[in-house]
Amino acid sequence: MYQYIDGARTRGTSAETGRIVDPSTGTVRAEPALAGPADVDRAVGAARRAFPEWAGATPAERSGALARAAELLSARAEELAAAETAETGKPIRLSREFDVPGSIDNVAFFSGAARQLEGRASAEYSAGHTSSVRREPIGVVGAIAPWNYPLQMAVWKTMPALAAGNTVVLKPAEITPTTSLALAEALGEAGVPPGVVNVVTGTGPSAGAALVGHQDVEMVSFTGSTAVGQRVMAQAARTGPKRTHLELGGKAPFVVFDDADLTAAVHGAVAGSLINGGQDCTAATRAIVHRSCYDAFVSGVADLYRSVRIGPPAEEATDLGSLVSFAHRERVAGMVERARGYARIVTGGEAPGGEFARGAYYLPTLVVDAPADSEIVREEVFGPVLTVQPFDTDEEALRLAGDTPYGLAASVWTRDVYRAAHATRRIAAGCVWVNDHIPIVSEMPHGGYRRSGFGKDMSGYALEEYTNVKHVMQDLTGQGAKSWHRTVFSH
Ligand code: NAD
């Protein structure tokens, strides 16, 4: 395990040693030397030096390099999927069919988008002047990613930045660095010049904080928890101010109206809450279900939860692998234990025993009768845990849906187009699905409202996030004494 700085592998120079663990077995896979502030400084220096050339490359040149990187990543897809599964405990089917192809598609999308960047204006808004708008890269972007979808998050953070002509220093979560390093190397092999993309693998308080606070970092793009996002924004303000882009936590409501296809809703809730072991910022976490179908929904989800095949993540038949770490499982289990004091656990609520006892597994857990203001309903659990709340009127359902500080994603389940249209307009979230929950596409934006942050990943909106808007105004008259000068001096 290494750092990737200025186009070369190097060793981290901090005094800290990391531990890369397979969370499904507890086996230590590597104990790398981690990056600290000195490595971050070298990486930012390399990115700064590389900026003028990369910013000056034509869109076609940048696009070509990203397209070649997408091909190189495709050729390594199986290796990337295996690494992702080994470091996170996620089922290999998810890595193979979602994480890796989704990431490659995103690289390919931004290869195309690199050639689509355009300003909006070019006209004579004032007599005697032509105005135009340029979208220009910002400079060195410090990108910080979480552990839940390591490759996908690395791609979401770096691709729009690179496509727009910025250079990047990426800090992945220190427990899941492998695929971020593979991404940077693929970009290098594809012809992205040294220094344009660098990866420092270190802890948040050390390498992360050094990156956010570095004077030569012009923008910080962060994906992670709301609590750390607050700290990142405060530090970016103190050491800048510099632009921040924050993709934070979520607590997605899943609203089932009385006319919904109940079988579809039950399947959707199980898939939407258990994807990636529930460690997904858009996961379905709060089912809000009309009282007329509440009992059938709860028993349908409980039955399917009990039928989910827990197993070794690398096995094709496994539906649910382990959580990402033992520490994270303790956090999830702690929230469920506290919920026992005020709610009812219908199924799950514990770690499986036997052969699974040595891994960070946790059973799919269904919680009912929890008050709307309780921790399990309001706070992000980030595990395979779903709460269910009943409602009587549409108004009450929409009020409950909005009753958390978050606003990342939501879904509504109904056959009534007017009900769907009303709900999608009313719910304050960056994405609202109708009769589905989870699918994403590179062409569409992803990002939050309220405490889920601001700024968009994916899509053309993301490309614009990584640009400065410049107004260029050019005199057309050629006159020394312009007519407007008389407002300042008169002769
Ligand atoms: P986290 O906030 O603990 O860490 C995220 C990253 O920030 C890691 O790389 C970490 O090392 C770094 N970090 C920690 N302290 C830092 C500091 N002081 N300065 C700079 N960097 C620091 O989050 P996590 O536990 O890795 O990931 C789970 C969280 O991420 C959840 O809250 C989830 O909802 C969120 N998430 C959001 C999205 C989204 O698009 N909105 C996507 C994925 C995950």
Coordinates of C-alpha atoms and ligand atoms in Angstrom, one line a residue:
M1 CA 0.0 0.0 0.0
Y2 CA 1.4 3.4 -1.0
Q3 CA 0.7 7.0 -1.8
Y4 CA 0.4 8.2 -5.4
I5 CA 2.0 11.6 -5.8
D6 CA 3.2 13.3 -8.9
G7 CA 2.7 10.3 -11.0
A8 CA 4.7 7.9 -8.8
R9 CA 4.1 5.5 -6.0
T10 CA 5.7 6.6 -2.7
R11 CA 5.6 5.6 0.9
G12 CA 3.6 7.7 3.5
T13 CA 5.8 9.6 5.8
S14 CA 3.6 10.1 8.8
A15 CA 4.2 8.2 12.0
E16 CA 0.8 6.6 11.7
T17 CA 0.3 3.0 10.4
G18 CA -3.0 2.0 8.9
R19 CA -4.8 -1.3 9.2
I20 CA -6.6 -2.6 6.1
V21 CA -8.9 -5.4 7.4
D22 CA -11.2 -7.8 5.7
P23 CA -14.3 -7.0 7.8
S24 CA -15.9 -10.3 7.0
T25 CA -13.2 -12.3 8.7
G26 CA -11.2 -9.9 10.8
T27 CA -8.0 -10.7 8.8
V28 CA -5.5 -7.9 8.5
R29 CA -4.7 -7.5 4.8
A30 CA -2.1 -4.7 5.1
E31 CA -0.6 -2.3 7.6
P32 CA 0.5 0.6 5.4
A33 CA 2.5 3.7 6.4
L34 CA -0.1 6.5 6.2
A35 CA 0.2 9.9 4.7
G36 CA 0.5 13.0 6.9
P37 CA 0.7 16.7 6.4
A38 CA 4.1 16.5 4.7
D39 CA 2.8 14.1 2.0
V40 CA -0.3 16.3 1.5
D41 CA 2.0 19.2 1.0
R42 CA 4.0 17.4 -1.6
A43 CA 0.8 16.2 -3.4
V44 CA -0.7 19.7 -3.4
G45 CA 2.6 21.1 -4.7
A46 CA 2.6 18.5 -7.6
A47 CA -1.1 19.4 -8.3
R48 CA -0.3 23.1 -8.4
R49 CA 2.6 22.7 -10.8
A50 CA 0.5 20.4 -13.0
F51 CA -2.4 22.9 -13.1
P52 CA -1.4 25.3 -15.9
E53 CA -0.8 22.5 -18.5
W54 CA -3.9 20.5 -17.6
A55 CA -6.1 23.6 -17.5
G56 CA -4.7 24.6 -20.9
A57 CA -5.3 21.2 -22.5
T58 CA -8.1 21.2 -25.1
P59 CA -11.3 19.6 -24.0
A60 CA -10.7 16.9 -26.6
E61 CA -7.3 16.1 -25.0
R62 CA -8.8 15.8 -21.5
S63 CA -11.7 13.8 -22.9
G64 CA -9.4 11.4 -24.7
A65 CA -7.4 10.7 -21.5
L66 CA -10.6 10.0 -19.5
A67 CA -12.0 7.7 -22.3
R68 CA -8.7 5.7 -22.3
A69 CA -8.9 5.5 -18.5
A70 CA -12.4 4.1 -18.7
E71 CA -11.1 1.4 -21.0
L72 CA -8.2 0.5 -18.7
L73 CA -10.6 0.3 -15.8
S74 CA -12.9 -1.9 -17.8
A75 CA -10.0 -4.3 -18.5
R76 CA -9.4 -4.5 -14.7
A77 CA -13.1 -4.7 -13.7
E78 CA -12.9 -8.1 -12.0
E79 CA -9.8 -7.1 -10.0
L80 CA -11.4 -3.9 -8.9
A81 CA -14.6 -5.7 -7.8
A82 CA -12.6 -8.2 -5.8
A83 CA -10.6 -5.4 -4.0
E84 CA -13.8 -3.5 -3.3
T85 CA -15.5 -6.5 -1.7
A86 CA -12.4 -7.5 0.3
E87 CA -12.0 -4.1 1.9
T88 CA -15.7 -3.3 2.6
G89 CA -17.4 -6.7 3.1
K90 CA -20.0 -5.9 0.4
P91 CA -21.3 -8.8 -1.7
I92 CA -19.4 -9.4 -4.9
R93 CA -22.6 -9.2 -7.0
L94 CA -22.9 -5.6 -5.9
S95 CA -19.3 -4.8 -6.6
R96 CA -19.5 -6.5 -10.0
E97 CA -22.9 -5.3 -11.1
F98 CA -23.2 -1.8 -9.5
D99 CA -20.0 -0.3 -8.0
V100 CA -17.5 -1.1 -10.7
P101 CA -19.6 -0.7 -13.9
G102 CA -21.3 2.4 -12.4
S103 CA -17.9 3.9 -11.7
I104 CA -16.6 3.2 -15.2
D105 CA -19.8 4.6 -16.8
N106 CA -19.2 7.8 -14.8
V107 CA -15.6 8.1 -16.1
A108 CA -17.0 7.6 -19.6
F109 CA -19.7 10.2 -19.0
F110 CA -17.3 12.9 -17.9
S111 CA -15.0 12.1 -20.8
G112 CA -18.0 13.2 -23.0
A113 CA -18.9 16.0 -20.7
A114 CA -15.4 17.5 -20.9
R115 CA -16.3 18.6 -24.4
Q116 CA -19.7 20.1 -23.4
L117 CA -18.6 22.9 -21.1
E118 CA -20.0 26.2 -22.2
G119 CA -20.8 29.7 -21.0
R120 CA -24.3 31.0 -21.4
A121 CA -23.9 34.5 -22.8
S122 CA -22.3 36.2 -25.8
A123 CA -24.1 39.3 -26.7
E124 CA -24.2 43.1 -26.5
Y125 CA -26.1 43.7 -23.3
S126 CA -24.7 47.3 -23.2
A127 CA -24.4 49.4 -26.3
G128 CA -20.8 49.3 -27.4
H129 CA -19.7 46.2 -25.5
T130 CA -19.7 42.5 -26.2
S131 CA -20.1 40.3 -23.1
S132 CA -19.3 36.7 -22.9
V133 CA -19.0 34.1 -20.2
R134 CA -16.2 31.7 -19.8
R135 CA -16.2 28.7 -17.4
E136 CA -12.7 28.2 -16.1
P137 CA -11.2 25.6 -13.9
I138 CA -10.7 26.6 -10.3
G139 CA -7.2 25.2 -9.4
V140 CA -6.2 22.4 -7.0
V141 CA -9.3 20.6 -5.7
G142 CA -8.9 18.7 -2.4
A143 CA -11.3 15.7 -2.6
I144 CA -12.2 13.7 0.5
A145 CA -14.2 10.4 0.1
P146 CA -15.9 8.0 2.5
W147 CA -15.6 4.2 2.7
N148 CA -19.0 3.0 1.6
Y149 CA -18.5 3.0 -2.2
P150 CA -14.8 3.6 -2.4
L151 CA -14.3 3.5 -6.2
Q152 CA -17.6 5.2 -7.0
M153 CA -17.0 8.1 -4.5
A154 CA -13.4 8.5 -5.8
V155 CA -14.8 8.8 -9.4
W156 CA -17.6 11.1 -8.4
K157 CA -15.2 13.4 -6.7
T158 CA -12.4 13.4 -9.3
M159 CA -14.0 13.1 -12.7
P160 CA -15.9 16.3 -13.0
A161 CA -13.0 18.2 -11.5
L162 CA -10.5 16.7 -14.0
A163 CA -13.0 17.1 -17.0
A164 CA -13.3 20.8 -16.2
G165 CA -9.5 21.2 -16.1
N166 CA -8.7 21.2 -12.4
T167 CA -6.0 19.1 -10.7
V168 CA -6.9 16.9 -7.7
V169 CA -5.5 15.6 -4.5
L170 CA -7.9 12.8 -3.4
K171 CA -8.0 11.4 0.2
P172 CA -10.0 8.2 0.3
A173 CA -11.1 6.7 3.6
E174 CA -7.9 5.2 5.1
I175 CA -9.6 1.8 5.5
T176 CA -10.5 1.5 1.8
P177 CA -7.7 3.0 -0.3
T178 CA -7.0 0.3 -2.9
T179 CA -9.4 1.2 -5.7
S180 CA -8.7 4.9 -5.4
L181 CA -5.0 4.2 -6.0
A182 CA -6.0 1.9 -9.0
L183 CA -8.1 4.7 -10.4
A184 CA -5.2 7.2 -10.2
E185 CA -2.8 4.8 -11.8
A186 CA -5.3 4.0 -14.6
L187 CA -5.5 7.8 -15.3
G188 CA -1.7 8.0 -15.3
E189 CA -1.5 5.1 -17.8
A190 CA -4.2 6.8 -19.9
G191 CA -2.0 9.8 -20.4
V192 CA -3.1 12.2 -17.6
P193 CA 0.2 14.0 -16.8
P194 CA 2.0 13.5 -13.5
G195 CA 0.6 15.7 -10.7
V196 CA -2.9 16.1 -12.2
V197 CA -4.3 13.5 -9.9
N198 CA -2.7 12.4 -6.6
V199 CA -3.9 10.1 -3.9
V200 CA -3.0 10.5 -0.2
T201 CA -4.1 7.7 2.1
G202 CA -4.2 9.0 5.6
T203 CA -6.6 9.6 8.5
G204 CA -9.2 12.4 8.5
P205 CA -7.8 14.4 11.4
S206 CA -4.2 14.3 9.9
A207 CA -4.1 14.1 6.1
G208 CA -7.8 15.2 5.7
A209 CA -7.4 18.3 7.8
A210 CA -4.1 19.1 6.2
L211 CA -5.7 19.0 2.8
V212 CA -8.7 21.1 3.7
G213 CA -6.5 23.7 5.4
H214 CA -3.8 23.9 2.7
Q215 CA -3.3 27.4 1.3
D216 CA -2.9 26.1 -2.3
V217 CA -6.1 24.1 -2.3
E218 CA -8.8 26.3 -3.9
M219 CA -11.8 24.1 -3.5
V220 CA -12.7 21.3 -1.1
S221 CA -15.1 18.6 -2.3
F222 CA -16.2 16.4 0.6
T223 CA -18.4 13.3 0.8
G224 CA -19.0 11.9 4.3
S225 CA -21.0 12.4 7.4
T226 CA -22.8 15.6 8.3
A227 CA -20.8 16.0 11.5
V228 CA -17.4 15.9 9.7
G229 CA -18.8 18.0 6.8
Q230 CA -19.5 20.8 9.4
R231 CA -15.9 20.6 10.6
V232 CA -14.6 20.6 7.0
M233 CA -16.7 23.7 6.1
A234 CA -15.5 25.5 9.2
Q235 CA -11.9 24.8 8.4
A236 CA -12.3 25.7 4.8
A237 CA -13.7 29.1 5.9
R238 CA -10.9 29.7 8.4
T239 CA -8.2 28.9 5.9
G240 CA -9.8 30.5 2.9
P241 CA -12.6 31.1 2.5
K242 CA -12.5 28.5 -0.2
R243 CA -15.3 26.9 -2.1
T244 CA -16.8 23.8 -0.5
H245 CA -18.9 21.1 -2.1
L246 CA -20.5 18.9 0.6
E247 CA -22.3 15.6 0.0
L248 CA -23.4 14.5 3.5
G249 CA -25.6 12.1 5.3
G250 CA -29.2 11.0 4.6
K251 CA -32.2 9.5 6.2
A252 CA -34.4 8.7 3.2
P253 CA -38.2 8.3 3.7
F254 CA -40.0 5.6 1.8
V255 CA -43.7 6.6 1.6
V256 CA -46.3 3.9 0.8
F257 CA -49.7 5.3 0.0
D258 CA -52.8 3.2 0.3
D259 CA -53.1 2.6 -3.4
A260 CA -49.5 1.4 -3.9
D261 CA -48.6 -2.0 -5.4
L262 CA -47.8 -3.5 -2.0
T263 CA -45.6 -6.4 -3.4
A264 CA -43.5 -3.8 -5.3
A265 CA -43.3 -1.6 -2.2
V266 CA -42.2 -4.5 0.0
H267 CA -39.5 -5.6 -2.5
G268 CA -38.4 -2.0 -3.0
A269 CA -38.1 -1.5 0.8
V270 CA -36.0 -4.6 1.3
A271 CA -33.7 -3.8 -1.7
G272 CA -33.6 -0.1 -0.8
S273 CA -32.7 -0.7 2.8
L274 CA -30.3 -3.6 2.5
I275 CA -28.2 -2.4 -0.5
N276 CA -24.6 -2.2 0.6
G277 CA -25.7 -3.4 4.0
G278 CA -27.7 -0.2 4.4
Q279 CA -24.4 1.8 4.2
D280 CA -25.7 4.0 1.5
C281 CA -26.5 7.6 2.0
T282 CA -29.7 7.3 -0.1
A283 CA -30.8 4.0 1.5
A284 CA -34.5 3.6 2.4
T285 CA -34.4 4.1 6.2
R286 CA -37.8 5.3 7.2
A287 CA -40.9 3.5 5.8
I288 CA -43.9 5.7 6.2
V289 CA -46.9 3.4 5.4
H290 CA -50.7 4.0 5.2
R291 CA -52.4 2.4 8.2
S292 CA -54.6 0.3 5.8
C293 CA -51.6 -1.7 4.5
Y294 CA -49.2 -1.2 7.5
D295 CA -49.5 -4.8 8.9
A296 CA -49.2 -6.4 5.5
F297 CA -46.1 -4.2 4.8
V298 CA -44.4 -5.0 8.1
S299 CA -45.0 -8.8 7.8
G300 CA -43.9 -8.8 4.1
V301 CA -40.6 -7.0 4.8
A302 CA -40.0 -9.1 7.9
D303 CA -40.5 -12.3 5.9
L304 CA -38.1 -11.2 3.1
Y305 CA -35.6 -9.9 5.7
R306 CA -35.5 -13.4 7.2
S307 CA -34.9 -15.0 3.8
V308 CA -31.9 -12.9 2.8
R309 CA -28.8 -15.0 2.4
I310 CA -26.0 -13.8 4.6
G311 CA -22.7 -15.1 3.6
P312 CA -19.0 -14.6 2.7
P313 CA -18.9 -11.4 0.6
A314 CA -16.8 -13.1 -2.2
E315 CA -19.5 -15.7 -2.8
E316 CA -21.8 -15.2 -5.7
A317 CA -24.8 -16.5 -3.8
T318 CA -24.4 -14.0 -0.9
D319 CA -27.1 -11.3 -0.6
L320 CA -25.8 -9.5 2.5
G321 CA -22.1 -9.4 3.4
S322 CA -20.6 -7.9 6.5
L323 CA -20.6 -4.2 7.5
V324 CA -17.4 -2.2 6.8
S325 CA -15.8 -2.6 10.2
F326 CA -16.2 -3.9 13.7
A327 CA -16.3 -0.3 15.0
H328 CA -19.1 0.6 12.6
R329 CA -21.1 -2.5 13.6
E330 CA -20.8 -1.5 17.2
R331 CA -22.2 1.9 16.3
V332 CA -25.2 0.3 14.4
A333 CA -25.8 -2.2 17.2
G334 CA -25.6 0.5 19.8
M335 CA -28.4 2.5 18.1
V336 CA -30.6 -0.6 17.9
E337 CA -30.0 -1.5 21.5
R338 CA -31.0 1.9 22.6
A339 CA -34.1 1.6 20.4
R340 CA -35.2 -1.5 22.3
G341 CA -36.0 0.9 25.2
Y342 CA -38.7 2.7 23.3
A343 CA -39.6 0.6 20.2
R344 CA -40.2 -3.0 19.1
I345 CA -37.7 -5.0 17.0
V346 CA -39.7 -7.2 14.7
T347 CA -36.8 -9.2 13.3
G348 CA -32.9 -8.9 13.5
G349 CA -31.4 -6.6 16.1
E350 CA -28.3 -8.8 16.6
A351 CA -25.2 -10.1 14.9
P352 CA -25.4 -13.6 13.5
G353 CA -23.5 -16.3 15.4
G354 CA -21.7 -19.5 14.2
E355 CA -19.4 -19.1 11.3
F356 CA -20.3 -15.4 11.0
A357 CA -19.2 -14.5 14.5
R358 CA -15.7 -13.6 13.4
G359 CA -16.9 -11.0 10.9
A360 CA -18.6 -7.6 11.3
Y361 CA -22.0 -9.0 10.3
Y362 CA -25.4 -7.6 11.4
L363 CA -28.8 -9.1 10.7
P364 CA -31.5 -7.2 8.7
T365 CA -33.4 -5.3 11.4
L366 CA -37.0 -4.1 11.3
V367 CA -38.0 -1.6 13.9
V368 CA -41.7 -0.5 14.6
D369 CA -43.5 1.6 17.2
A370 CA -40.6 4.1 17.5
P371 CA -41.7 7.7 18.2
A372 CA -41.1 10.2 15.4
D373 CA -38.6 12.2 17.5
S374 CA -36.5 9.1 18.6
E375 CA -32.9 8.6 17.7
I376 CA -33.6 5.6 15.5
V377 CA -36.1 7.5 13.3
R378 CA -34.2 10.8 13.1
E379 CA -30.5 9.9 13.0
E380 CA -28.5 8.2 10.3
V381 CA -27.9 4.5 11.3
F382 CA -26.0 3.5 8.1
G383 CA -26.7 -0.2 8.6
P384 CA -29.3 -2.8 7.5
V385 CA -32.0 -1.2 9.7
L386 CA -35.5 0.0 8.6
T387 CA -38.1 1.7 10.8
V388 CA -41.8 1.7 9.9
Q389 CA -44.3 4.5 10.9
P390 CA -48.0 4.5 10.1
F391 CA -50.0 7.4 8.8
D392 CA -53.7 8.2 8.1
T393 CA -53.6 11.2 5.7
D394 CA -51.4 12.2 2.8
E395 CA -50.7 15.4 4.6
E396 CA -49.4 13.5 7.7
A397 CA -47.3 11.3 5.4
L398 CA -45.5 14.2 3.8
R399 CA -45.0 15.9 7.2
L400 CA -43.4 12.7 8.6
A401 CA -41.3 12.4 5.4
G402 CA -39.8 15.9 6.0
D403 CA -39.3 15.4 9.8
T404 CA -35.5 15.0 9.9
P405 CA -32.7 17.4 9.4
Y406 CA -31.6 15.6 6.2
G407 CA -32.8 15.9 2.6
L408 CA -30.8 13.7 0.3
A409 CA -33.3 11.2 -1.2
A410 CA -36.9 9.9 -0.8
S411 CA -39.4 7.7 -2.6
V412 CA -43.1 7.6 -2.9
W413 CA -45.2 4.5 -3.8
T414 CA -48.5 5.1 -5.4
R415 CA -50.5 4.3 -8.6
D416 CA -52.1 7.8 -8.6
V417 CA -50.1 10.2 -10.9
Y418 CA -51.6 13.3 -9.1
R419 CA -50.6 12.0 -5.7
A420 CA -47.1 11.3 -7.0
A421 CA -46.8 14.7 -8.6
H422 CA -47.9 16.4 -5.4
A423 CA -45.5 14.4 -3.2
T424 CA -42.5 14.8 -5.5
R425 CA -43.0 18.6 -5.4
R426 CA -43.5 18.8 -1.7
I427 CA -40.6 16.5 -0.4
A428 CA -37.4 18.6 0.2
A429 CA -34.7 16.2 -1.1
G430 CA -32.2 16.1 -3.9
C431 CA -33.8 13.0 -5.5
V432 CA -37.3 11.7 -5.3
W433 CA -38.1 8.3 -6.9
V434 CA -41.6 7.2 -7.8
N435 CA -42.3 3.5 -7.4
D436 CA -38.6 2.7 -7.0
H437 CA -35.7 3.5 -4.7
I438 CA -31.9 3.6 -5.3
P439 CA -31.3 3.7 -9.1
I440 CA -28.9 6.4 -10.2
V441 CA -27.6 7.4 -13.6
S442 CA -24.5 9.4 -14.6
E443 CA -26.6 11.9 -16.6
M444 CA -28.6 13.0 -13.6
P445 CA -27.4 15.0 -10.5
H446 CA -26.9 13.6 -7.1
G447 CA -26.8 15.8 -4.0
G448 CA -28.6 17.0 -1.0
Y449 CA -30.9 19.6 0.5
R450 CA -30.7 20.9 4.0
R451 CA -28.2 19.0 6.3
S452 CA -27.4 16.5 3.5
G453 CA -25.2 19.2 2.0
F454 CA -25.1 21.1 -1.2
G455 CA -23.4 20.8 -4.6
K456 CA -24.1 18.1 -7.1
D457 CA -22.2 15.0 -8.1
M458 CA -22.6 13.3 -11.5
S459 CA -24.2 15.0 -14.5
G460 CA -23.4 18.3 -16.2
Y461 CA -24.3 20.1 -13.0
A462 CA -21.3 18.5 -11.3
L463 CA -19.0 19.7 -14.1
E464 CA -20.2 23.3 -13.5
E465 CA -19.5 23.0 -9.8
Y466 CA -15.8 22.7 -10.5
T467 CA -15.6 25.9 -12.6
N468 CA -15.4 29.6 -12.0
V469 CA -17.7 31.8 -14.0
K470 CA -15.9 34.7 -15.7
H471 CA -17.6 37.6 -17.4
V472 CA -15.5 39.0 -20.2
M473 CA -16.6 42.5 -21.4
Q474 CA -15.0 44.0 -24.4
D475 CA -15.3 47.5 -25.7
L476 CA -16.5 47.8 -29.3
T477 CA -16.3 51.5 -29.8
G478 CA -12.5 52.1 -29.8
Q479 CA -13.2 55.6 -28.3
G480 CA -10.9 57.1 -25.7
A481 CA -13.7 59.1 -24.1
K482 CA -16.5 56.7 -23.5
S483 CA -20.0 58.1 -23.0
W484 CA -20.3 56.8 -19.5
H485 CA -17.2 58.7 -18.3
R486 CA -19.3 61.8 -17.8
T487 CA -20.8 60.2 -14.7
V488 CA -17.3 60.4 -13.2
F489 CA -15.8 63.5 -14.8
S490 CA -17.1 66.0 -17.3
H491 CA -14.9 67.3 -20.1
Ligands
NAD1 P1 -16.8 10.4 7.7 O1 -17.5 11.7 7.6 O2 -16.4 9.8 8.9 O3 -15.5 10.4 6.8 C1 -15.5 10.8 5.4 C2 -14.1 11.2 5.0 O4 -13.7 12.3 5.8 C3 -13.0 10.1 5.3 O5 -12.1 10.1 4.3 C4 -12.4 10.6 6.6 O6 -11.1 10.2 6.8 C5 -12.4 12.1 6.4 N1 -12.3 13.0 7.5 C6 -12.7 12.6 8.8 N2 -12.4 13.7 9.6 C7 -11.9 14.7 8.9 C8 -11.4 16.0 9.1 N3 -11.4 16.5 10.4 N4 -10.9 16.7 8.1 C9 -11.0 16.2 6.8 N5 -11.4 15.0 6.5 C10 -11.8 14.2 7.5 O7 -17.8 9.4 6.8 P2 -17.7 7.9 6.6 O8 -18.0 7.2 7.9 O9 -16.4 7.5 5.9 O10 -18.9 7.6 5.5 C11 -20.2 7.5 5.9 C12 -20.9 8.8 5.7 O11 -20.8 9.3 4.4 C13 -22.4 8.7 6.0 O12 -22.8 9.8 6.8 C14 -23.0 8.8 4.6 O13 -24.3 9.3 4.5 C15 -22.1 9.8 3.9 N6 -22.1 9.6 2.4 C16 -22.8 10.6 1.7 C17 -22.9 10.5 0.3 C18 -23.6 11.6 -0.5 O14 -23.5 11.6 -1.7 N7 -24.3 12.5 0.1 C19 -22.3 9.4 -0.3 C20 -21.7 8.4 0.4 C21 -21.6 8.6 1.8

